[in-house]
Structure formats: structure tokens, C-alpha cells
Coordinates of C-alpha atoms in Angstrom, one line a residue:
X1 CA -74.4 -26.1 -33.3
X2 CA -74.9 -27.7 -36.7
X3 CA -72.2 -25.6 -38.4
X4 CA -69.6 -26.7 -36.0
X5 CA -70.3 -30.3 -36.7
X6 CA -70.0 -29.6 -40.4
X7 CA -66.6 -28.0 -39.9
X8 CA -65.3 -30.9 -37.8
X9 CA -66.4 -33.5 -40.4
X10 CA -64.8 -31.5 -43.1
X11 CA -61.5 -31.3 -41.2
X12 CA -61.5 -35.1 -40.7
X13 CA -61.8 -35.7 -44.5
X14 CA -59.4 -32.9 -45.5
X15 CA -56.6 -32.7 -43.0
X16 CA -54.8 -29.3 -43.1
X17 CA -51.8 -27.8 -41.6
X18 CA -52.6 -26.2 -38.2
X19 CA -51.1 -22.9 -37.1
X20 CA -51.2 -22.7 -33.4
X21 CA -50.0 -19.8 -31.2
X22 CA -47.9 -19.9 -28.1
X23 CA -49.0 -18.3 -24.8
X24 CA -46.7 -15.3 -25.6
X25 CA -48.2 -14.8 -29.1
X26 CA -51.7 -15.0 -27.7
X27 CA -50.7 -12.5 -25.0
X28 CA -49.6 -9.9 -27.6
X29 CA -52.6 -10.7 -29.8
X30 CA -55.0 -10.0 -26.9
X31 CA -53.1 -6.8 -25.8
X32 CA -53.3 -5.4 -29.3
X33 CA -57.1 -6.2 -29.5
X34 CA -57.6 -4.1 -26.4
X35 CA -55.1 -1.3 -27.1
X36 CA -57.0 0.4 -29.8
X37 CA -58.4 3.9 -30.5
X38 CA -59.8 4.3 -27.0
X39 CA -56.4 4.7 -25.3
X40 CA -55.5 7.9 -27.3
X41 CA -58.9 9.5 -26.8
X42 CA -59.1 8.6 -23.1
X43 CA -56.8 11.6 -21.9
X44 CA -59.2 14.3 -23.2
X45 CA -62.2 12.7 -21.4
X46 CA -60.0 12.1 -18.3
X47 CA -59.3 15.8 -18.1
X48 CA -63.0 16.5 -18.5
X49 CA -64.0 14.3 -15.5
X50 CA -61.0 15.0 -13.4
X51 CA -58.0 12.9 -12.4
X52 CA -59.3 11.3 -9.2
X53 CA -62.8 10.8 -10.6
X54 CA -61.4 9.1 -13.7
X55 CA -59.6 6.5 -11.6
X56 CA -62.8 5.9 -9.6
X57 CA -64.7 5.3 -12.8
X58 CA -62.0 3.2 -14.6
X59 CA -61.6 0.6 -11.8
X60 CA -65.2 -0.9 -12.1
X61 CA -65.0 -0.8 -15.8
X62 CA -61.6 -2.7 -15.8
X63 CA -63.0 -5.2 -13.3
X64 CA -66.1 -5.8 -15.3
X65 CA -64.1 -6.3 -18.5
X66 CA -61.8 -8.8 -16.9
X67 CA -64.5 -10.8 -15.3
X68 CA -66.7 -10.9 -18.4
X69 CA -63.8 -12.2 -20.5
X70 CA -63.2 -14.8 -17.9
X71 CA -66.8 -15.8 -18.0
X72 CA -66.7 -16.5 -21.7
X73 CA -63.4 -18.4 -21.3
X74 CA -64.9 -20.6 -18.5
X75 CA -67.9 -21.5 -20.7
X76 CA -65.6 -22.3 -23.7
X77 CA -63.3 -24.4 -21.5
X78 CA -66.3 -26.3 -20.1
X79 CA -67.7 -27.0 -23.6
X80 CA -64.2 -28.0 -24.8
X81 CA -65.4 -27.6 -28.5
X82 CA -63.2 -26.6 -31.4
X83 CA -63.7 -23.2 -33.0
X84 CA -66.3 -22.1 -30.5
X85 CA -67.6 -18.6 -31.2
X86 CA -69.4 -15.9 -29.1
X87 CA -72.6 -16.5 -31.1
X88 CA -72.4 -20.3 -30.5
X89 CA -72.5 -19.7 -26.7
X90 CA -75.4 -17.2 -27.0
X91 CA -77.3 -19.7 -29.1
X92 CA -76.7 -22.5 -26.6
X93 CA -77.8 -20.5 -23.6
X94 CA -80.3 -17.9 -24.9
X95 CA -81.5 -19.4 -28.2
X96 CA -81.2 -18.7 -31.9
X97 CA -83.1 -15.4 -31.9
X98 CA -80.7 -13.8 -29.4
X99 CA -77.8 -15.3 -31.3
X100 CA -78.9 -13.4 -34.4
X101 CA -79.4 -10.2 -32.4
X102 CA -75.9 -10.6 -31.0
X103 CA -74.4 -11.1 -34.4
X104 CA -75.9 -7.9 -35.7
X105 CA -74.8 -6.0 -32.6
X106 CA -71.2 -7.4 -32.9
X107 CA -71.1 -6.3 -36.6
X108 CA -72.3 -2.8 -35.7
X109 CA -69.8 -2.3 -32.9
X110 CA -66.8 -3.6 -34.9
X111 CA -67.8 -1.5 -37.8
X112 CA -68.0 1.4 -35.4
X113 CA -64.5 0.7 -34.1
X114 CA -63.1 0.4 -37.7
X115 CA -64.7 3.7 -38.5
X116 CA -63.0 5.3 -35.5
X117 CA -59.6 3.8 -36.7
X118 CA -60.2 5.3 -40.1
X119 CA -61.0 8.7 -38.7
X120 CA -57.8 8.6 -36.7
X121 CA -55.7 7.5 -39.7
X122 CA -57.3 10.2 -41.8
X123 CA -56.7 13.0 -39.3
X124 CA -53.2 11.7 -38.6
X125 CA -52.4 11.8 -42.3
X126 CA -53.8 15.3 -42.7
X127 CA -51.9 16.5 -39.6
X128 CA -48.6 15.0 -40.8
X129 CA -49.0 16.5 -44.3
X130 CA -49.8 19.8 -42.7
X131 CA -46.4 19.8 -40.9
X132 CA -44.7 19.8 -44.3
X133 CA -47.1 22.5 -45.7
X134 CA -49.3 20.1 -47.8
X135 CA -53.0 20.6 -47.3
X136 CA -55.5 17.9 -48.1
X137 CA -59.2 17.5 -47.6
X138 CA -60.7 14.8 -45.4
X139 CA -62.0 12.9 -48.5
X140 CA -58.5 13.0 -50.1
X141 CA -56.9 11.6 -47.0
X142 CA -59.6 8.9 -46.8
X143 CA -58.9 7.8 -50.3
X144 CA -55.2 7.6 -49.7
X145 CA -55.8 5.3 -46.7
X146 CA -57.6 2.9 -49.1
X147 CA -54.3 1.8 -50.6
X148 CA -53.2 0.4 -47.2
X149 CA -56.4 -0.6 -45.5
X150 CA -58.2 -2.4 -48.2
X151 CA -55.5 -5.2 -48.7
X152 CA -55.4 -5.7 -44.9
X153 CA -59.2 -6.2 -44.8
X154 CA -58.7 -9.4 -46.9
X155 CA -56.6 -11.2 -44.3
X156 CA -58.5 -14.3 -43.3
X157 CA -56.4 -16.2 -40.8
X158 CA -55.8 -15.0 -37.3
X159 CA -52.4 -16.8 -37.1
X160 CA -51.3 -14.2 -39.7
X161 CA -51.2 -11.7 -36.7
X162 CA -49.0 -13.8 -34.4
X163 CA -45.9 -11.7 -35.3
X164 CA -47.5 -8.6 -36.5
X165 CA -49.4 -8.0 -33.2
X166 CA -46.1 -8.1 -31.3
X167 CA -44.6 -5.5 -33.7
X168 CA -47.8 -3.4 -33.6
X169 CA -47.6 -3.5 -29.8
X170 CA -44.0 -2.2 -29.9
X171 CA -45.0 0.6 -32.3
X172 CA -47.8 1.6 -29.9
X173 CA -45.4 1.6 -26.9
X174 CA -42.9 3.7 -28.9
X175 CA -45.6 6.2 -29.6
X176 CA -46.5 6.3 -25.9
X177 CA -42.9 6.8 -25.0
X178 CA -42.7 9.9 -27.3
X179 CA -45.8 11.3 -25.6
X180 CA -44.3 10.7 -22.2
X181 CA -41.0 12.3 -23.3
X182 CA -42.9 15.4 -24.5
X183 CA -44.8 15.4 -21.2
X184 CA -41.5 15.3 -19.3
X185 CA -40.2 18.3 -21.3
X186 CA -43.4 20.2 -20.7
X187 CA -43.4 19.6 -16.9
X188 CA -39.9 21.0 -16.6
X189 CA -41.1 24.2 -18.2
X190 CA -44.2 24.6 -16.0
X191 CA -43.7 26.7 -12.9
X192 CA -45.7 25.9 -9.8
X193 CA -47.4 22.9 -11.4
X194 CA -50.4 21.6 -9.6
X195 CA -53.3 19.2 -10.2
X196 CA -56.1 21.7 -10.6
X197 CA -58.6 19.4 -12.0
X198 CA -59.4 16.4 -9.8
X199 CA -63.2 15.8 -9.7
X200 CA -65.9 16.8 -12.2
X201 CA -68.9 14.5 -11.7
X202 CA -71.0 16.5 -14.3
X203 CA -69.0 15.0 -17.2
X204 CA -69.0 11.4 -15.9
X205 CA -70.8 9.9 -18.9
X206 CA -68.6 11.6 -21.4
X207 CA -65.9 9.3 -20.0
X208 CA -67.6 5.9 -19.5
X209 CA -68.2 4.9 -23.1
X210 CA -64.6 5.8 -24.2
X211 CA -63.2 3.9 -21.2
X212 CA -65.2 0.8 -22.1
X213 CA -63.6 0.9 -25.6
X214 CA -60.2 0.8 -23.9
X215 CA -61.3 -2.8 -23.2
X216 CA -62.6 -3.6 -26.7
X217 CA -61.2 -7.2 -27.1
X218 CA -64.2 -9.3 -26.0
X219 CA -64.9 -10.3 -29.6
X220 CA -61.4 -11.7 -30.0
X221 CA -61.3 -13.7 -26.7
X222 CA -62.6 -16.9 -28.2
X223 CA -60.8 -16.7 -31.6
X224 CA -57.4 -16.0 -29.9
X225 CA -58.1 -18.8 -27.3
X226 CA -58.9 -21.2 -30.1
X227 CA -55.6 -20.3 -31.9
X228 CA -53.5 -21.5 -28.9
X229 CA -51.7 -24.8 -28.7
X230 CA -53.1 -25.2 -25.2
X231 CA -56.5 -23.4 -25.0
X232 CA -56.8 -24.0 -21.2
X233 CA -53.8 -21.6 -20.6
X234 CA -55.7 -18.7 -22.1
X235 CA -57.6 -17.7 -19.0
X236 CA -54.4 -16.7 -17.2
X237 CA -52.9 -15.2 -20.4
X238 CA -56.1 -13.1 -20.9
X239 CA -55.9 -11.7 -17.4
X240 CA -52.3 -10.7 -17.8
X241 CA -53.0 -9.1 -21.2
X242 CA -55.9 -7.1 -19.9
X243 CA -53.9 -5.9 -16.8
X244 CA -51.1 -4.7 -19.1
X245 CA -53.6 -2.9 -21.4
X246 CA -55.4 -1.3 -18.5
X247 CA -52.2 -0.1 -16.8
X248 CA -51.0 1.5 -20.0
X249 CA -54.3 3.2 -20.6
X250 CA -54.8 4.7 -17.2
X251 CA -51.2 5.7 -16.7
X252 CA -51.0 7.4 -20.1
X253 CA -54.3 9.2 -19.6
X254 CA -53.4 10.5 -16.1
X255 CA -49.9 11.7 -17.1
X256 CA -51.0 13.4 -20.3
X257 CA -54.2 15.0 -19.1
X258 CA -52.4 16.5 -16.0
X259 CA -49.6 17.8 -18.2
X260 CA -51.5 19.2 -21.2
X261 CA -54.6 20.1 -19.2
X262 CA -56.7 22.5 -21.2
X263 CA -54.5 22.0 -24.2
X264 CA -55.3 18.3 -24.3
X265 CA -56.6 17.5 -27.8
X266 CA -59.4 15.0 -28.7
X267 CA -56.5 12.7 -29.9
X268 CA -53.7 13.1 -27.4
X269 CA -51.0 12.7 -30.1
X270 CA -52.1 16.0 -31.5
X271 CA -51.1 17.7 -28.2
X272 CA -47.4 17.1 -28.8
X273 CA -45.8 20.5 -29.5
X274 CA -42.6 19.3 -31.3
X275 CA -43.7 18.8 -34.9
X276 CA -41.1 16.1 -35.7
X277 CA -42.0 14.1 -32.6
X278 CA -45.7 14.5 -33.4
X279 CA -45.3 13.1 -36.9
X280 CA -43.2 10.2 -35.7
X281 CA -45.7 9.3 -33.0
X282 CA -48.6 9.5 -35.5
X283 CA -46.8 7.2 -37.9
X284 CA -46.0 4.7 -35.2
X285 CA -49.5 4.6 -33.8
X286 CA -51.0 4.5 -37.3
X287 CA -48.9 1.4 -38.0
X288 CA -50.1 -0.1 -34.7
X289 CA -53.8 0.6 -35.6
X290 CA -53.3 -0.7 -39.1
X291 CA -52.1 -4.0 -37.6
X292 CA -55.1 -4.0 -35.3
X293 CA -57.7 -3.1 -37.9
X294 CA -58.0 -6.6 -39.4
X295 CA -58.1 -8.1 -35.9
X296 CA -61.2 -6.0 -35.2
X297 CA -62.8 -6.7 -38.6
X298 CA -62.1 -10.4 -38.4
X299 CA -65.0 -11.4 -36.2
X300 CA -67.5 -9.3 -38.1
X301 CA -66.5 -10.8 -41.4
X302 CA -66.5 -14.3 -39.9
X303 CA -70.1 -13.8 -38.7
X304 CA -71.3 -12.5 -42.1
X305 CA -69.6 -15.4 -43.9
X306 CA -71.0 -17.9 -41.5
X307 CA -74.5 -16.6 -42.1
X308 CA -74.1 -16.8 -45.9
X309 CA -72.5 -20.2 -45.7
X310 CA -75.5 -21.5 -43.7
X311 CA -77.9 -20.0 -46.2
X312 CA -75.9 -21.6 -49.1
X313 CA -76.0 -24.9 -47.3
X314 CA -79.8 -24.8 -46.8
X315 CA -80.3 -23.7 -50.4
X316 CA -78.1 -26.6 -51.7
X317 CA -79.9 -29.1 -49.4
X318 CA -83.3 -28.0 -50.6
X319 CA -82.4 -28.3 -54.2
X320 CA -80.7 -31.6 -53.8
X321 CA -83.7 -33.1 -52.1
X322 CA -86.0 -31.6 -54.8
X323 CA -83.9 -32.9 -57.7
X324 CA -83.3 -36.3 -56.3
X325 CA -86.9 -36.8 -55.3
X326 CA -87.9 -36.1 -58.9
X327 CA -85.5 -38.8 -60.0
X328 CA -86.6 -41.3 -57.4
X329 CA -83.1 -41.5 -55.8
X330 CA -82.6 -43.2 -52.4
X331 CA -81.9 -41.2 -49.2
X332 CA -78.2 -42.2 -49.2
X333 CA -77.7 -40.4 -52.6
X334 CA -79.3 -37.3 -51.2
X335 CA -77.1 -37.3 -48.1
X336 CA -73.9 -37.9 -50.2
X337 CA -74.7 -35.0 -52.5
X338 CA -75.5 -32.7 -49.7
X339 CA -72.3 -33.6 -47.8
X340 CA -70.3 -32.9 -50.9
X341 CA -71.7 -29.4 -51.0
X342 CA -71.1 -28.9 -47.3
X343 CA -67.4 -29.7 -47.9
X344 CA -67.2 -27.3 -50.8
X345 CA -68.6 -24.6 -48.6
X346 CA -66.6 -25.2 -45.4
X347 CA -63.3 -26.5 -46.6
X348 CA -60.5 -23.9 -46.1
X349 CA -56.9 -23.6 -47.3
X350 CA -55.2 -22.7 -44.0
X351 CA -52.0 -21.6 -45.6
X352 CA -53.7 -19.2 -48.0
X353 CA -54.0 -15.7 -46.5
X354 CA -55.7 -14.0 -49.4
X355 CA -58.6 -16.3 -50.5
X356 CA -59.5 -16.0 -54.1
X357 CA -63.2 -16.3 -53.7
X358 CA -65.7 -13.8 -55.2
X359 CA -68.2 -14.0 -52.4
X360 CA -65.7 -13.4 -49.7
X361 CA -64.1 -10.5 -51.6
X362 CA -67.6 -9.0 -52.1
X363 CA -68.4 -9.2 -48.4
X364 CA -65.2 -7.5 -47.4
X365 CA -65.6 -4.9 -50.1
X366 CA -69.1 -4.0 -49.1
X367 CA -68.1 -3.7 -45.4
X368 CA -65.2 -1.5 -46.3
X369 CA -67.3 0.8 -48.4
X370 CA -69.8 1.1 -45.6
X371 CA -67.1 1.9 -43.1
X372 CA -65.5 4.6 -45.4
X373 CA -68.9 6.2 -46.1
X374 CA -69.8 6.6 -42.4
X375 CA -66.3 7.7 -41.4
X376 CA -66.5 10.6 -43.8
X377 CA -69.6 12.0 -42.1
X378 CA -68.7 11.4 -38.4
X379 CA -68.3 14.9 -36.8
X380 CA -66.5 14.3 -33.5
X381 CA -64.4 11.2 -32.6
X382 CA -64.6 11.2 -28.8
X383 CA -68.4 11.6 -28.7
X384 CA -68.7 8.9 -31.5
X385 CA -66.6 6.5 -29.4
X386 CA -68.6 7.3 -26.3
X387 CA -71.8 6.4 -28.2
X388 CA -70.3 3.1 -29.5
X389 CA -68.9 2.1 -26.2
X390 CA -72.0 3.1 -24.2
X391 CA -74.4 1.1 -26.4
X392 CA -72.6 -1.8 -27.9
X393 CA -69.6 -2.0 -25.6
X394 CA -71.8 -2.3 -22.5
X395 CA -74.3 -4.7 -24.1
X396 CA -71.8 -7.0 -25.7
X397 CA -68.8 -6.7 -23.3
X398 CA -70.7 -6.8 -20.1
X399 CA -74.4 -7.8 -20.3
X400 CA -74.3 -10.8 -22.5
X401 CA -71.3 -12.5 -20.9
X402 CA -73.0 -12.2 -17.5
X403 CA -76.3 -13.5 -18.7
X404 CA -74.9 -16.5 -20.5
X405 CA -72.6 -17.4 -17.5
X406 CA -75.6 -17.3 -15.2
X407 CA -77.7 -19.5 -17.5
X408 CA -74.9 -22.0 -18.4
X409 CA -73.8 -22.6 -14.8
X410 CA -77.3 -22.4 -13.2
X411 CA -77.3 -26.1 -12.3
X412 CA -73.7 -26.1 -11.2
X413 CA -73.0 -26.8 -7.5
X414 CA -70.1 -24.3 -7.4
X415 CA -70.6 -21.0 -5.7
X416 CA -72.1 -18.3 -7.9
X417 CA -70.3 -15.0 -8.1
X418 CA -73.4 -12.9 -7.4
X419 CA -71.6 -9.8 -6.3
X420 CA -69.5 -9.8 -9.5
X421 CA -72.7 -10.3 -11.6
X422 CA -74.3 -7.3 -9.8
X423 CA -71.3 -5.0 -10.3
X424 CA -71.0 -5.7 -14.0
X425 CA -74.7 -5.3 -14.7
X426 CA -74.9 -2.0 -12.7
X427 CA -72.0 -0.6 -14.7
X428 CA -73.4 -1.7 -18.0
X429 CA -76.9 -0.5 -17.4
X430 CA -75.8 3.0 -16.3
X431 CA -73.4 3.2 -19.3
X432 CA -76.1 2.2 -21.8
X433 CA -78.8 4.6 -20.5
X434 CA -76.8 7.7 -19.4
X435 CA -73.7 7.3 -21.6
X436 CA -75.9 7.0 -24.7
X437 CA -78.0 10.0 -23.8
X438 CA -74.9 12.1 -23.2
X439 CA -73.2 11.2 -26.4
X440 CA -76.3 11.7 -28.5
X441 CA -76.8 15.2 -27.0
X442 CA -73.4 16.2 -28.3
X443 CA -73.6 14.4 -31.7
X444 CA -77.1 15.6 -32.7

């Protein structure tokens, strides 16, 4: 892990102020990274598969997500290395080629999630404006969201979200409370209410991919762990955060799908009948997603920047060696010149949230343009989420953590969790094959 050694040497020569989070701050950060777009799309697919069958499907997914997160944390704890990343663990266990494949897959999934966030923000804006008799096209609404989303995409430091994640979580809870209040009002008006839709196995793989994206925080596990004052507390914190997020997701989906039934919209907030409550809930959840958006984009940008920094370092090293060899300089001079360039590449100003660097600005701008372009052409949110969750969610959230845990601890004398490995791999393989086929059938 050459890059990690470079970062550590730079920090020794350039001490910077460290912003470390408490267990409570990490708890809220990790909840927010899991409570994303999936939780408000889950009710419609819950209604499609039936209430009892949705519980049966969600339990192994929640279990797999919790264990895979713990696997990554156990490896990071054992390595006890600063700023360890997902790709570092993959490179250590599976090799450089798989690390590059992983990086590309992570970027694609996170871009997919950000696209889903933008679709929701765009549709929410259009729906809110419609309530006050203002009609706007999808393109116009997308352009309006640029004003808010683009500045957020330039946030570089995860400690910036210590407080905002907590407030974003409260906004999401407030939005959920409005939904539950509307459900309570609807239930009081329904005569002879009964759970008519309990099991529908036919639509199973319309559900799985979306449910996986209710557990979308695997990419922020290691960055949030690294942001803590005591990193070894995070395994317990992560489990509590995941349990909170899972309980919110399944409870909300069961209540809303059983209340709205055939009137359940693809985004459950659109099912609220009271126009004022609907607009308020949309605004609150939009705020929550806006605070989550940079958290999801953070790992993707970090990966791209790391790749470019490595290329810059190799380019600088090559030219230093070439120039100094022509001048007949000693090896010490070559190493000193190269180290100076390394420090210029890797040295960071921790207190500066918006870095004034042309390359970093260009990376973020290109990613955002790509996200906006694809968001404009996505036809159906729930099927798109199912596709992203089935392919990338299963592969990155389940398969890779199990494989690296098996390889990393293969020589350990401790008992191997073979049953846990088997459950997670079965869930992920079924989701990849059947979930992808089902979502493509609806999208194409």
C-alpha cells in the first residue's frame, strides 16, 4: 500500500489539525449513509411481494449487510492502519487487478445512487410546484437542483458531516412521522380493514435489489470508522446504526404498504393525500437526501482522486529520474526531488472544506455532469434502484467482503463463520442473477 505510506510520511512532516468524531457522531453518520433513497421506494415493492413475504426476504438481507460490514471492520481493526480504504483491503487480499475492478464498481454504484437521489429531488420539486399550480418540465427541475447540489459535491472532508448528518437524520424522521400520521388518518377512515396482500412470490426479485439499497452504507464503513477518536469502538456503533436503519425501513414499509395498498406510489411520499403535508414531507426528506448526497459521492471522488494522484506521482518520478540522470545527479537528489512532489500531491489542508484546486474541481464537475445526464433519461426509479442494488449492491456489499474475510483470516486459528459466509453468498448470487434479469425486463 504505497499510497498509504506516502500519506503517513507527509503527515509527519506537515502536522495538521485532526477532526475526530465521537461514537454518537459516527452513529448518526452511518445511519444517514444507510437511510437513503431505498427506504422511500421500499413500500411499493413491499406491496408487490406481500407483507409476510417482504419480512421473510428482508431478514437475510439485513443479516448479510450487518455481517459484511463487520467483516470489513474486523480486517481494518486487525491491520490497525491509518486511512484504510475498501480498495486497500481488496488489493491486499485479492491483488491489484481486483482492486481496480472494485474501484470501478464502487464508482458505478455510487453514481447510480446519486442519480436516484437526483431523480427523487427532481420529482419532489415538480410535485411541490404542482401543488401551487406551477408546472415545470423534468429538465427545468433538474437545472434548479444544480444550484444546491453542485456546491455540496465539492465538500471534501467527512468531518464536515458530523453535525449535518444528525440534522439530516432528524429531517428524515420528521418526514417519516408525517407519513405515519397520514396513515393513521387513513386507517380511521377505512371500514373493515384487512391485510389482503400477504404473499406474492412471483414479484420476489422486484423487491430484493431495492431492499439491498436500504443497506447502502458499505462504502462509508471504513471512512466513518477512520474518522472516530477510538476506531475500535466502531464495530459496536455500526451494528447499532444498522439495526436502527433496518427497523425504520421495514416498519415504515409495512405500515405504509398495508395502508395505501394499491394506491402506494413508487415514492411513498407521493401517496400522502393532504397536499400541505405532502409538500412538507417532501421538503424534509429532500433536505435529508441533500445532506446524504455528498456522503455517497465522497468515496467515489476519493477513489478517482487517488488514481489520478498515483498517476501524477509516477509521472513526476519518471521525469525526475530522466532529468537527473541526464545531469549525472546522485540517487539522493532524485529521491529528494521525488519526495517533494509526493508532498505536494498528498498534503491536505484539513480545515479547508472547499479546496481551490483545478484538478479536484474538474473531477467533481465531470462526475456531476454524468450524473445529471443519466438522471434525465432514467424512466422508472424503482426498477432502476432494483438494477443497481441487484448488480453492484450484491457484488460490493456482500460478495467482496465475504471473499476478503475468508482470504485474510485463512491462516487464523479462530473458528470460521462458514454458515454466515454461505448465507451471504447465496443471497448475493440469487440477487445478482435473478434481480438483474427482472429489473432489465422492466427497463428495456
